Short mmCIF file of C-alpha atoms in Angstrom, two decimals:
data_model
loop_
_atom_site.label_atom_id
_atom_site.label_comp_id
_atom_site.label_asym_id
_atom_site.label_seq_id
_atom_site.Cartn_x
_atom_site.Cartn_y
_atom_site.Cartn_z
CA MET M 1 91.75 -57.66 -248.84
CA ASN M 2 93.27 -61.01 -248.08
CA PHE M 3 92.50 -61.25 -244.32
CA LYS M 4 93.82 -64.78 -244.22
CA ALA M 5 97.27 -63.51 -245.09
CA ILE M 6 96.98 -60.74 -242.42
CA PHE M 7 95.78 -63.16 -239.71
CA ASN M 8 98.56 -65.63 -240.62
CA THR M 9 101.18 -62.92 -240.39
CA ILE M 10 99.87 -61.75 -236.95
CA SER M 11 99.58 -65.31 -235.74
CA LEU M 12 103.18 -66.04 -236.65
CA ILE M 13 104.32 -62.88 -234.80
CA LEU M 14 102.30 -63.92 -231.77
CA LYS M 15 104.02 -67.27 -231.80
CA TYR M 16 107.41 -65.71 -231.51
CA ILE M 17 106.30 -63.12 -229.03
CA SER M 18 105.51 -66.01 -226.75
CA PHE M 19 109.20 -66.90 -226.93
CA VAL M 20 110.20 -63.25 -226.43
CA MET M 21 108.48 -63.42 -223.04
CA LEU M 22 111.28 -65.71 -221.89
CA ALA M 23 113.64 -62.66 -221.60
CA PRO M 24 111.84 -61.07 -218.62
CA CYS M 25 111.46 -64.54 -217.10
CA ILE M 26 115.26 -64.96 -217.26
CA CYS M 27 115.63 -61.52 -215.65
CA ALA M 28 113.16 -62.39 -212.90
CA ALA M 29 115.06 -65.58 -212.13
CA ALA M 30 118.42 -63.75 -212.22
CA VAL M 31 117.40 -61.04 -209.72
CA LYS M 32 115.41 -63.67 -207.64
CA GLU M 33 111.99 -62.00 -208.14
CA TYR M 34 110.19 -65.27 -208.65
CA ASP M 35 106.76 -63.70 -208.22
CA SER M 36 107.37 -61.79 -211.39
CA LEU M 37 107.59 -65.02 -213.37
CA PHE M 38 103.82 -65.45 -213.30
CA PRO M 39 102.66 -62.57 -215.54
CA PHE M 40 105.20 -63.25 -218.25
CA ILE M 41 104.56 -67.00 -218.25
CA MET M 42 100.86 -66.33 -218.50
CA VAL M 43 101.35 -63.80 -221.33
CA SER M 44 103.66 -66.29 -223.12
CA ILE M 45 100.90 -69.01 -222.94
CA LEU M 46 98.22 -66.49 -224.06
CA SER M 47 100.30 -65.41 -227.06
CA TYR M 48 100.78 -69.00 -228.12
CA VAL M 49 97.07 -69.78 -227.72
CA LEU M 50 96.19 -66.74 -229.86
CA TYR M 51 98.69 -67.93 -232.46
CA LYS M 52 96.79 -71.25 -232.69
CA ILE M 53 93.42 -69.47 -232.87
CA LEU M 54 94.40 -67.03 -235.64
CA LYS M 55 96.56 -69.48 -237.67
CA ASP M 56 94.67 -70.57 -240.76
CA GLY M 57 96.30 -73.29 -242.83
CA GLU M 58 100.04 -74.10 -243.19
CA GLU M 59 102.37 -71.63 -241.53
CA GLY M 60 103.50 -69.00 -244.01
CA SER M 61 101.28 -70.34 -246.78
CA GLU M 62 99.75 -66.96 -247.52
CA PHE M 63 102.93 -64.91 -247.57
CA ASN M 64 103.91 -65.39 -251.18
CA ASN M 65 101.31 -63.03 -252.66
CA ILE M 66 100.93 -60.50 -249.87
CA SER M 67 100.27 -56.99 -251.22
CA ARG M 68 101.47 -53.70 -249.97
CA SER M 69 98.03 -52.93 -248.51
CA GLU M 70 98.02 -56.23 -246.64
CA ALA M 71 101.53 -55.66 -245.41
CA LEU M 72 100.47 -52.18 -244.03
CA ALA M 73 97.47 -53.75 -242.30
CA ALA M 74 99.56 -56.59 -240.89
CA VAL M 75 102.14 -54.13 -239.54
CA LEU M 76 99.53 -51.91 -237.92
CA PHE M 77 97.60 -54.75 -236.31
CA ALA M 78 100.76 -56.48 -235.21
CA TRP M 79 101.91 -53.36 -233.41
CA ILE M 80 98.55 -52.89 -231.75
CA MET M 81 98.46 -56.58 -230.78
CA PHE M 82 102.04 -56.41 -229.40
CA SER M 83 101.15 -53.26 -227.44
CA VAL M 84 98.09 -54.84 -225.87
CA ILE M 85 99.99 -58.02 -224.94
CA SER M 86 102.88 -55.92 -223.56
CA ALA M 87 100.42 -54.05 -221.29
CA ILE M 88 99.23 -57.23 -219.51
CA PRO M 89 102.27 -57.52 -217.17
CA PHE M 90 101.73 -53.90 -216.13
CA LEU M 91 98.16 -54.85 -214.99
CA TYR M 92 99.73 -57.48 -212.73
CA TYR M 93 101.84 -54.72 -211.15
CA GLY M 94 98.70 -52.72 -210.30
CA LEU M 95 98.32 -50.19 -213.09
CA HIS M 96 94.93 -49.10 -214.28
CA PRO M 97 94.06 -50.68 -217.70
CA ILE M 98 94.48 -47.33 -219.55
CA ASP M 99 97.77 -46.59 -217.69
CA ALA M 100 99.01 -50.09 -218.44
CA LEU M 101 98.29 -49.67 -222.12
CA PHE M 102 99.85 -46.16 -222.01
CA GLU M 103 103.08 -47.56 -220.45
CA ALA M 104 103.20 -50.41 -222.90
CA VAL M 105 102.65 -48.32 -226.01
CA SER M 106 105.14 -45.81 -224.71
CA GLY M 107 107.58 -48.64 -224.44
CA VAL M 108 107.16 -50.45 -227.78
CA THR M 109 107.03 -47.13 -229.69
CA THR M 110 110.19 -45.93 -227.91
CA THR M 111 108.47 -42.80 -226.62
CA GLY M 112 109.52 -43.08 -223.02
CA ALA M 113 106.61 -41.23 -221.37
CA THR M 114 105.58 -42.76 -218.15
CA VAL M 115 102.58 -42.79 -215.73
CA LEU M 116 104.66 -44.24 -212.89
CA THR M 117 104.88 -41.95 -209.86
CA ASP M 118 106.78 -44.07 -207.28
CA PHE M 119 109.54 -46.22 -208.69
CA SER M 120 110.35 -47.78 -205.30
CA ILE M 121 107.22 -49.95 -205.23
CA TYR M 122 107.93 -51.88 -208.49
CA PRO M 123 110.28 -54.84 -208.96
CA LYS M 124 113.37 -54.82 -211.17
CA THR M 125 111.73 -57.18 -213.64
CA MET M 126 109.13 -54.61 -214.56
CA PHE M 127 111.76 -52.01 -215.27
CA PHE M 128 113.65 -54.49 -217.43
CA TRP M 129 110.46 -55.26 -219.31
CA ARG M 130 109.94 -51.53 -220.04
CA SER M 131 113.38 -51.15 -221.42
CA PHE M 132 113.24 -54.44 -223.32
CA CYS M 133 110.00 -53.40 -224.98
CA GLN M 134 111.73 -50.26 -226.20
CA TRP M 135 114.69 -52.19 -227.54
CA LEU M 136 112.40 -54.49 -229.51
CA GLY M 137 110.46 -51.47 -230.88
CA GLY M 138 113.58 -49.42 -231.66
CA MET M 139 114.63 -51.34 -234.73
CA GLY M 140 111.17 -52.84 -235.23
CA ILE M 141 109.60 -56.14 -234.13
CA LEU M 142 108.83 -57.13 -237.73
CA VAL M 143 112.31 -56.23 -238.87
CA LEU M 144 113.63 -58.60 -236.24
CA PHE M 145 111.38 -61.44 -237.36
CA ILE M 146 112.20 -60.78 -241.03
CA ALA M 147 115.84 -61.14 -240.06
CA ILE M 148 115.53 -64.43 -238.25
CA LEU M 149 112.48 -66.23 -239.73
CA PRO M 150 112.53 -68.00 -243.11
CA SER M 151 108.75 -67.76 -243.29
CA PHE M 152 109.02 -64.03 -243.87
CA ALA M 153 111.54 -64.36 -246.69
CA ILE M 154 109.08 -63.37 -249.47
CA ALA M 155 106.68 -61.08 -247.70
CA GLY M 156 109.50 -59.53 -245.78
CA ARG M 157 110.19 -56.81 -248.30
CA GLN M 158 106.62 -55.47 -248.15
CA MET M 159 106.53 -55.58 -244.35
CA PHE M 160 110.00 -54.13 -244.01
CA PHE M 161 109.01 -50.96 -245.82
CA ALA M 162 105.53 -50.94 -244.27
CA GLU M 163 107.08 -50.87 -240.78
CA SER M 164 109.84 -48.47 -241.75
CA PRO M 165 108.43 -46.40 -244.66
CA GLY M 166 111.21 -43.86 -244.53
CA ALA M 167 113.90 -46.55 -244.92
CA SER M 168 113.13 -47.42 -248.53
CA SER M 169 115.47 -44.83 -250.03
CA THR M 170 118.46 -45.90 -247.98
CA GLU M 171 118.17 -49.51 -246.83
CA SER M 172 116.89 -50.94 -250.12
CA LYS M 173 120.44 -51.09 -251.60
CA LEU M 174 122.23 -52.11 -248.43
CA THR M 175 122.27 -55.86 -249.30
CA PRO M 176 120.85 -57.97 -252.19
CA ARG M 177 118.16 -59.51 -250.00
CA ILE M 178 115.84 -57.75 -247.62
CA ARG M 179 116.35 -60.54 -244.97
CA GLN M 180 120.09 -59.84 -245.10
CA THR M 181 119.45 -56.17 -244.80
CA ALA M 182 117.24 -56.73 -241.74
CA ALA M 183 119.87 -58.96 -240.16
CA ALA M 184 122.62 -56.43 -240.86
CA LEU M 185 120.69 -53.59 -239.27
CA TRP M 186 119.88 -55.70 -236.20
CA LEU M 187 123.50 -56.85 -235.90
CA ILE M 188 124.70 -53.24 -235.72
CA TYR M 189 121.93 -52.43 -233.28
CA PHE M 190 122.74 -55.38 -231.05
CA VAL M 191 126.55 -54.90 -231.07
CA LEU M 192 126.25 -51.21 -230.12
CA THR M 193 123.86 -52.15 -227.25
CA VAL M 194 126.40 -54.71 -225.96
CA ILE M 195 129.27 -52.24 -226.25
CA GLU M 196 127.36 -49.50 -224.35
CA THR M 197 126.39 -51.89 -221.62
CA ALA M 198 129.99 -53.07 -221.19
CA VAL M 199 131.30 -49.52 -221.12
CA LEU M 200 128.73 -48.41 -218.48
CA ILE M 201 129.56 -51.39 -216.31
CA TYR M 202 133.28 -50.74 -216.62
CA MET M 203 132.66 -47.13 -215.54
CA GLY M 204 130.93 -48.23 -212.41
CA MET M 205 127.18 -48.18 -213.19
CA PRO M 206 125.34 -51.15 -211.58
CA VAL M 207 124.93 -54.10 -214.04
CA PHE M 208 121.15 -54.04 -213.98
CA ASP M 209 121.01 -50.29 -214.60
CA SER M 210 123.66 -50.58 -217.34
CA VAL M 211 121.61 -53.15 -219.22
CA CYS M 212 118.28 -51.24 -218.92
CA ASN M 213 119.76 -47.85 -219.78
CA SER M 214 121.59 -49.33 -222.79
CA LEU M 215 118.44 -51.03 -224.06
CA SER M 216 116.56 -47.77 -223.78
CA CYS M 217 119.41 -45.59 -225.21
CA LEU M 218 120.08 -47.38 -228.44
CA SER M 219 116.32 -47.70 -229.10
CA GLY M 220 115.87 -43.94 -228.67
CA GLY M 221 113.38 -44.83 -225.92
CA GLY M 222 114.35 -43.11 -222.65
CA PHE M 223 112.93 -45.48 -219.99
CA SER M 224 115.35 -45.81 -217.03
CA PRO M 225 115.16 -47.87 -213.92
CA ALA M 226 116.17 -44.67 -212.07
CA ALA M 227 113.34 -42.33 -211.01
CA ASN M 228 115.34 -39.29 -212.03
CA SER M 229 116.54 -40.72 -215.28
CA ILE M 230 120.29 -40.35 -215.98
CA MET M 231 120.46 -37.40 -213.58
CA GLN M 232 120.41 -39.99 -210.70
CA TYR M 233 123.89 -41.32 -211.63
CA ALA M 234 125.32 -37.82 -211.03
CA HIS M 235 128.63 -38.10 -212.90
CA PRO M 236 129.69 -36.49 -216.21
CA LYS M 237 131.34 -39.73 -217.42
CA PHE M 238 127.92 -41.38 -217.58
CA PHE M 239 126.38 -38.30 -219.20
CA TRP M 240 128.92 -38.07 -221.96
CA THR M 241 128.98 -41.81 -222.66
CA ILE M 242 125.21 -42.13 -222.91
CA ALA M 243 125.09 -38.92 -225.04
CA ILE M 244 127.53 -40.42 -227.55
CA PHE M 245 125.51 -43.62 -227.88
CA MET M 246 122.28 -41.62 -228.21
CA PHE M 247 123.94 -39.72 -231.04
CA LEU M 248 124.75 -43.00 -232.70
CA SER M 249 121.13 -44.19 -232.29
CA GLY M 250 120.07 -41.13 -234.21
CA MET M 251 122.36 -41.90 -237.16
CA ASN M 252 121.04 -43.88 -240.14
CA PHE M 253 121.91 -47.47 -239.35
CA SER M 254 122.60 -48.25 -242.98
CA LEU M 255 125.18 -45.47 -242.95
CA GLN M 256 126.70 -47.01 -239.88
CA TYR M 257 126.76 -50.40 -241.70
CA LYS M 258 128.73 -48.84 -244.56
CA ILE M 259 131.21 -47.40 -242.04
CA TYR M 260 131.62 -50.31 -239.68
CA VAL M 261 131.24 -53.26 -242.08
CA LYS M 262 132.04 -52.00 -245.51
CA ARG M 263 134.79 -49.62 -244.20
CA ASN M 264 133.43 -46.94 -246.49
CA PHE M 265 134.42 -43.95 -244.40
CA LYS M 266 133.85 -41.48 -247.25
CA SER M 267 130.10 -42.20 -247.11
CA ILE M 268 129.79 -40.22 -243.92
CA ILE M 269 131.05 -36.92 -245.49
CA LYS M 270 128.88 -37.48 -248.62
CA ASP M 271 125.61 -37.93 -246.66
CA ASP M 272 123.47 -34.82 -246.72
CA GLU M 273 121.34 -35.88 -243.77
CA PHE M 274 124.26 -36.75 -241.50
CA LYS M 275 125.93 -33.42 -242.22
CA LEU M 276 122.70 -31.68 -241.25
CA TYR M 277 122.22 -33.88 -238.18
CA LEU M 278 125.70 -32.99 -236.94
CA ALA M 279 125.31 -29.33 -237.72
CA VAL M 280 121.96 -29.08 -235.93
CA VAL M 281 123.31 -30.83 -232.84
CA LEU M 282 126.36 -28.52 -232.65
CA LEU M 283 124.40 -25.32 -233.46
CA PHE M 284 121.65 -25.98 -230.85
CA THR M 285 124.22 -27.05 -228.31
CA ILE M 286 126.04 -23.76 -228.72
CA LEU M 287 122.88 -21.66 -228.65
CA ILE M 288 121.52 -23.33 -225.52
CA ALA M 289 124.92 -23.38 -223.76
CA VAL M 290 125.36 -19.64 -224.38
CA THR M 291 121.81 -18.98 -223.19
CA LEU M 292 122.31 -20.95 -219.95
CA THR M 293 125.69 -19.30 -219.26
CA THR M 294 124.63 -15.72 -219.94
CA HIS M 295 121.59 -16.11 -217.74
CA ASN M 296 123.72 -17.50 -214.93
CA ILE M 297 121.82 -20.81 -214.78
CA TYR M 298 125.03 -22.91 -214.84
CA ASP M 299 128.71 -22.31 -215.27
CA ILE M 300 130.26 -22.75 -218.70
CA LYS M 301 131.30 -26.42 -218.17
CA LYS M 302 127.87 -27.59 -216.97
CA SER M 303 126.08 -25.45 -219.59
CA ILE M 304 127.89 -27.23 -222.39
CA GLU M 305 127.43 -30.70 -220.82
CA SER M 306 123.74 -30.14 -220.12
CA ALA M 307 123.06 -28.49 -223.48
CA PHE M 308 124.76 -31.26 -225.51
CA PHE M 309 123.03 -34.03 -223.56
CA GLN M 310 119.59 -32.55 -223.86
CA VAL M 311 119.99 -31.54 -227.48
CA VAL M 312 120.97 -35.10 -228.40
CA SER M 313 118.28 -36.59 -226.13
CA ILE M 314 115.52 -34.50 -227.75
CA ILE M 315 116.61 -34.71 -231.36
CA THR M 316 116.97 -38.48 -231.18
CA THR M 317 113.62 -38.50 -229.32
CA THR M 318 115.17 -40.52 -226.53
CA GLY M 319 114.04 -38.44 -223.61
CA PHE M 320 116.76 -39.12 -221.10
CA VAL M 321 117.56 -36.14 -218.82
CA THR M 322 120.52 -35.03 -216.73
CA VAL M 323 118.88 -31.74 -215.52
CA ASP M 324 115.33 -30.43 -214.99
CA TYR M 325 115.10 -28.27 -218.14
CA ASN M 326 111.71 -26.96 -216.80
CA GLU M 327 114.02 -24.62 -214.74
CA TRP M 328 115.63 -23.21 -217.89
CA ASN M 329 114.59 -19.83 -219.27
CA ILE M 330 112.04 -19.49 -222.09
CA ARG M 331 114.68 -19.12 -224.78
CA ALA M 332 116.47 -22.39 -223.96
CA LYS M 333 113.19 -24.25 -223.62
CA LEU M 334 112.02 -22.88 -227.00
CA LEU M 335 115.09 -24.29 -228.68
CA LEU M 336 114.37 -27.69 -227.21
CA PHE M 337 110.74 -27.36 -228.33
CA ILE M 338 111.88 -26.68 -231.92
CA LEU M 339 113.99 -29.88 -231.83
CA MET M 340 110.89 -31.95 -230.91
CA PHE M 341 109.59 -31.21 -234.42
CA THR M 342 112.64 -32.58 -236.27
CA GLY M 343 113.83 -36.00 -235.09
CA ALA M 344 117.19 -37.36 -236.29
CA SER M 345 117.92 -39.47 -239.34
CA ILE M 346 115.79 -41.64 -241.48
CA GLY M 347 116.72 -45.31 -240.91
CA SER M 348 117.59 -44.56 -237.25
CA ALA M 349 115.87 -45.44 -234.00
CA SER M 350 114.54 -41.91 -233.55
CA GLY M 351 111.03 -40.69 -234.10
CA GLY M 352 109.85 -37.43 -235.56
CA VAL M 353 109.65 -36.12 -239.08
CA LYS M 354 113.33 -36.99 -239.62
CA LEU M 355 116.00 -34.57 -240.94
CA LEU M 356 116.10 -36.03 -244.47
CA ARG M 357 112.49 -34.90 -245.05
CA ILE M 358 113.41 -31.46 -243.71
CA VAL M 359 116.35 -31.30 -246.17
CA PHE M 360 113.89 -32.29 -248.93
CA ILE M 361 111.32 -29.63 -247.86
CA ILE M 362 114.03 -26.97 -247.95
CA LYS M 363 115.13 -28.02 -251.48
CA TYR M 364 111.51 -28.22 -252.57
CA LEU M 365 110.82 -24.67 -251.46
CA LYS M 366 113.95 -23.52 -253.15
CA ARG M 367 112.76 -25.20 -256.41
CA GLN M 368 109.34 -23.50 -256.15
CA ILE M 369 110.91 -20.10 -255.70
CA SER M 370 113.14 -20.71 -258.82
CA LYS M 371 110.00 -21.70 -260.73
CA ILE M 372 108.44 -18.33 -260.01
CA HIS M 373 111.22 -16.61 -261.90
CA HIS M 374 111.69 -19.36 -264.55
CA PRO M 375 108.39 -21.25 -264.97
CA ASN M 376 109.69 -23.53 -267.75
CA GLY M 377 112.93 -24.44 -265.95
CA VAL M 378 113.64 -27.98 -264.83
CA TYR M 379 114.92 -28.22 -261.27
CA PRO M 380 115.37 -31.77 -260.12
CA ILE M 381 115.65 -32.27 -256.32
CA LYS M 382 118.65 -34.33 -255.33
CA ILE M 383 119.39 -36.07 -252.07
CA ASN M 384 122.93 -37.34 -251.81
CA LYS M 385 123.36 -36.59 -255.53
CA THR M 386 120.43 -38.83 -256.44
CA VAL M 387 117.40 -37.34 -258.07
CA VAL M 388 114.19 -37.74 -256.08
CA SER M 389 111.36 -39.02 -258.21
CA GLU M 390 108.19 -36.91 -258.47
CA ASP M 391 106.31 -39.78 -256.84
CA ASN M 392 108.62 -39.53 -253.76
CA VAL M 393 108.23 -35.78 -253.86
CA ARG M 394 104.44 -36.10 -253.50
CA GLN M 395 104.83 -38.72 -250.73
CA MET M 396 107.07 -36.57 -248.69
CA ILE M 397 104.94 -33.48 -249.00
CA SER M 398 101.88 -35.46 -248.07
CA PHE M 399 103.63 -36.94 -245.05
CA VAL M 400 104.70 -33.59 -243.69
CA ILE M 401 101.26 -32.05 -244.25
CA PHE M 402 99.49 -34.94 -242.52
CA TYR M 403 102.05 -35.09 -239.73
CA TYR M 404 101.56 -31.45 -238.73
CA THR M 405 97.82 -31.60 -239.34
CA ILE M 406 97.53 -34.39 -236.83
CA PHE M 407 99.79 -32.39 -234.39
CA VAL M 408 97.53 -29.40 -234.61
CA ILE M 409 94.30 -31.35 -234.15
CA THR M 410 95.61 -33.37 -231.19
CA ALA M 411 97.23 -30.30 -229.64
CA VAL M 412 93.93 -28.43 -229.70
CA ILE M 413 92.15 -31.32 -228.03
CA MET M 414 94.86 -31.75 -225.39
CA ILE M 415 94.84 -28.00 -224.61
CA TYR M 416 91.10 -28.24 -224.15
CA THR M 417 91.18 -31.31 -221.93
CA GLU M 418 94.20 -30.21 -219.87
CA GLN M 419 93.24 -26.50 -219.77
CA ASN M 420 96.96 -25.72 -220.25
CA ALA M 421 98.56 -24.57 -223.51
CA GLU M 422 102.12 -25.49 -222.50
CA ILE M 423 101.22 -29.06 -221.61
CA GLY M 424 98.84 -29.41 -224.61
CA LEU M 425 101.28 -28.22 -227.26
CA SER M 426 104.38 -29.90 -225.90
CA SER M 427 102.72 -33.23 -225.09
CA ALA M 428 101.10 -33.39 -228.50
CA ILE M 429 104.42 -33.15 -230.34
CA ALA M 430 106.17 -35.20 -227.68
CA SER M 431 103.75 -38.08 -228.34
CA LEU M 432 103.56 -37.81 -232.10
CA GLY M 433 107.37 -37.52 -232.33
CA ASN M 434 107.91 -40.26 -229.70
CA VAL M 435 109.99 -37.87 -227.63
CA GLY M 436 108.49 -38.73 -224.20
CA PRO M 437 108.97 -35.86 -221.72
CA ALA M 438 107.48 -32.49 -222.59
CA PHE M 439 107.15 -29.38 -220.45
CA GLY M 440 105.31 -28.43 -217.26
CA THR M 441 103.97 -31.23 -215.10
CA VAL M 442 104.72 -33.75 -217.86
CA GLY M 443 108.33 -32.46 -218.13
CA PRO M 444 111.66 -34.20 -217.53
CA LEU M 445 111.10 -35.14 -213.93
CA GLY M 446 107.30 -35.33 -214.18
CA ASN M 447 104.90 -37.98 -215.45
CA TYR M 448 101.64 -38.36 -217.30
CA SER M 449 99.57 -39.99 -214.48
CA SER M 450 97.50 -36.86 -213.82
CA MET M 451 96.47 -36.33 -217.45
CA HIS M 452 92.82 -36.61 -218.42
CA ILE M 453 91.81 -40.00 -219.78
CA ILE M 454 91.07 -38.51 -223.16
CA SER M 455 94.53 -36.94 -223.27
CA LYS M 456 96.04 -40.34 -222.49
CA LEU M 457 94.09 -42.05 -225.27
CA ILE M 458 95.16 -39.36 -227.78
CA PHE M 459 98.75 -39.82 -226.55
CA ILE M 460 98.46 -43.60 -227.16
CA PHE M 461 97.08 -42.91 -230.64
CA ASN M 462 99.82 -40.44 -231.46
CA MET M 463 102.59 -42.70 -230.19
CA LEU M 464 101.51 -45.58 -232.45
CA ILE M 465 101.00 -43.66 -235.68
CA GLY M 466 104.11 -41.55 -235.00
CA ARG M 467 106.27 -44.67 -234.65
CA LEU M 468 104.82 -46.16 -237.86
CA GLU M 469 105.23 -42.76 -239.59
CA LEU M 470 101.50 -42.39 -240.36
CA ILE M 471 101.49 -44.52 -243.55
CA PRO M 472 99.75 -47.71 -242.29
CA PHE M 473 97.16 -45.61 -240.43
CA LEU M 474 96.43 -43.37 -243.38
CA ALA M 475 96.12 -46.34 -245.73
CA LEU M 476 93.37 -47.76 -243.55
CA LEU M 477 91.30 -44.57 -244.06
CA HIS M 478 90.95 -45.03 -247.76
CA PRO M 479 87.82 -46.99 -248.95
CA ASP M 480 89.83 -48.99 -251.50
CA PHE M 481 91.95 -50.41 -248.67
CA TRP M 482 88.91 -52.51 -247.60
CA SER M 483 87.63 -53.27 -251.11
CA LEU M 484 87.98 -56.92 -251.95
CA LYS M 485 87.12 -56.33 -255.60
CA LYS M 486 89.73 -53.60 -255.95
CA GLU M 487 92.35 -55.82 -254.36
CA LYS M 488 91.59 -58.69 -256.73
CA ASN M 489 91.96 -56.38 -259.74
CA LEU M 490 95.33 -55.17 -258.45
CA ARG M 491 96.47 -58.82 -258.06
CA LYS M 492 95.52 -59.55 -261.66
CA LYS M 493 97.61 -56.69 -262.92
#
């Protein structure tokens, strides 16, 4: 393992994180909260000092020969480092160290679970920082640096797929160079954020709230400066607008690039995952709306509005709410619980397993059933008319098995520590899938402040590995990952 390359990568990220801290400083100055300048200036200085300490040799000198294993390690450690640094401002605002780390990890992983109980005691700058962290994490901090920094030009491909392992099948052919691909994805992401902000301001939402909600919406995050999330704005025009942009955040951004930039409108009707995404959203909206109406919870109009918003919010793992779905009947809540296990599209800002993998699993099971009747038959699995290689078949199956194994283990521990099955099960999948709100006291209008410290630490663990889609974490568990001799042999080959 070339630790010099890993440290140089992390040091370079720290250098530019020190510049990222200027954004909340600008916000603090704009809203005249000058006391809030201190924590972010201090963190900026700290990041730059750590960059100098970790930097070994000429900047970018070790990037040329970085391996996949080193890229995975760099991505994992960079996210951990960014989470810890992001937690420091929350300490300044009075949060306990574990709670500060919880809030920071929830932000950068776009989970949107919070430990805050009284929103009135915190300044606007802190709420901006929460949303800004989510926005940076939504498309990926390393994808951002790959897009803007020449130093990452060579190592960028390894780190791009290490940070977004599910993107390899879609984004790899988007543009000739990975740096151009990263820039294209961030451009779409940025433009949609600006458009949503402008639309919300035009509709009458306060400027500050519009900015924060848009940052959280397009990132699939869910942090809002309002204590009651989107419910606090109490108007359908805001609900429908944010729901539409949440839906876009759950679409594959490479597909959106083909539509917006390449004007290839046919690609949307040829995409298997998008068709399933749209079908699932419509089906679950209808099922929940019918359930809410027939049980006299809401009238037809509010049932459709609430069902659509919450279905899109959960499947995109955003976590915004317009109603307290804890008050829904068990059937409607069960449907939302099912959506927590799916996620939206690969290559989107959402968390979860992702629908493309579910499409694959369905086709794989169909193939296995066919093989029972025709053992010698050849049944290739195709996604968007492209044959999936057997190597990718094994990877997807392994991912799904590990994903749900981790869910079961953490759910059992959380049920034991919380002494509550509803909270344990729902919070385990809400953390691993980066959904945010779960059920019970940690539901849409609740928070995670009262959870046992062990549950919070598990939640932090789940959020991080869920956002990175398990791969970097699982790679670290293999003995060969840490073997210098093995790594040298791989380099020679």
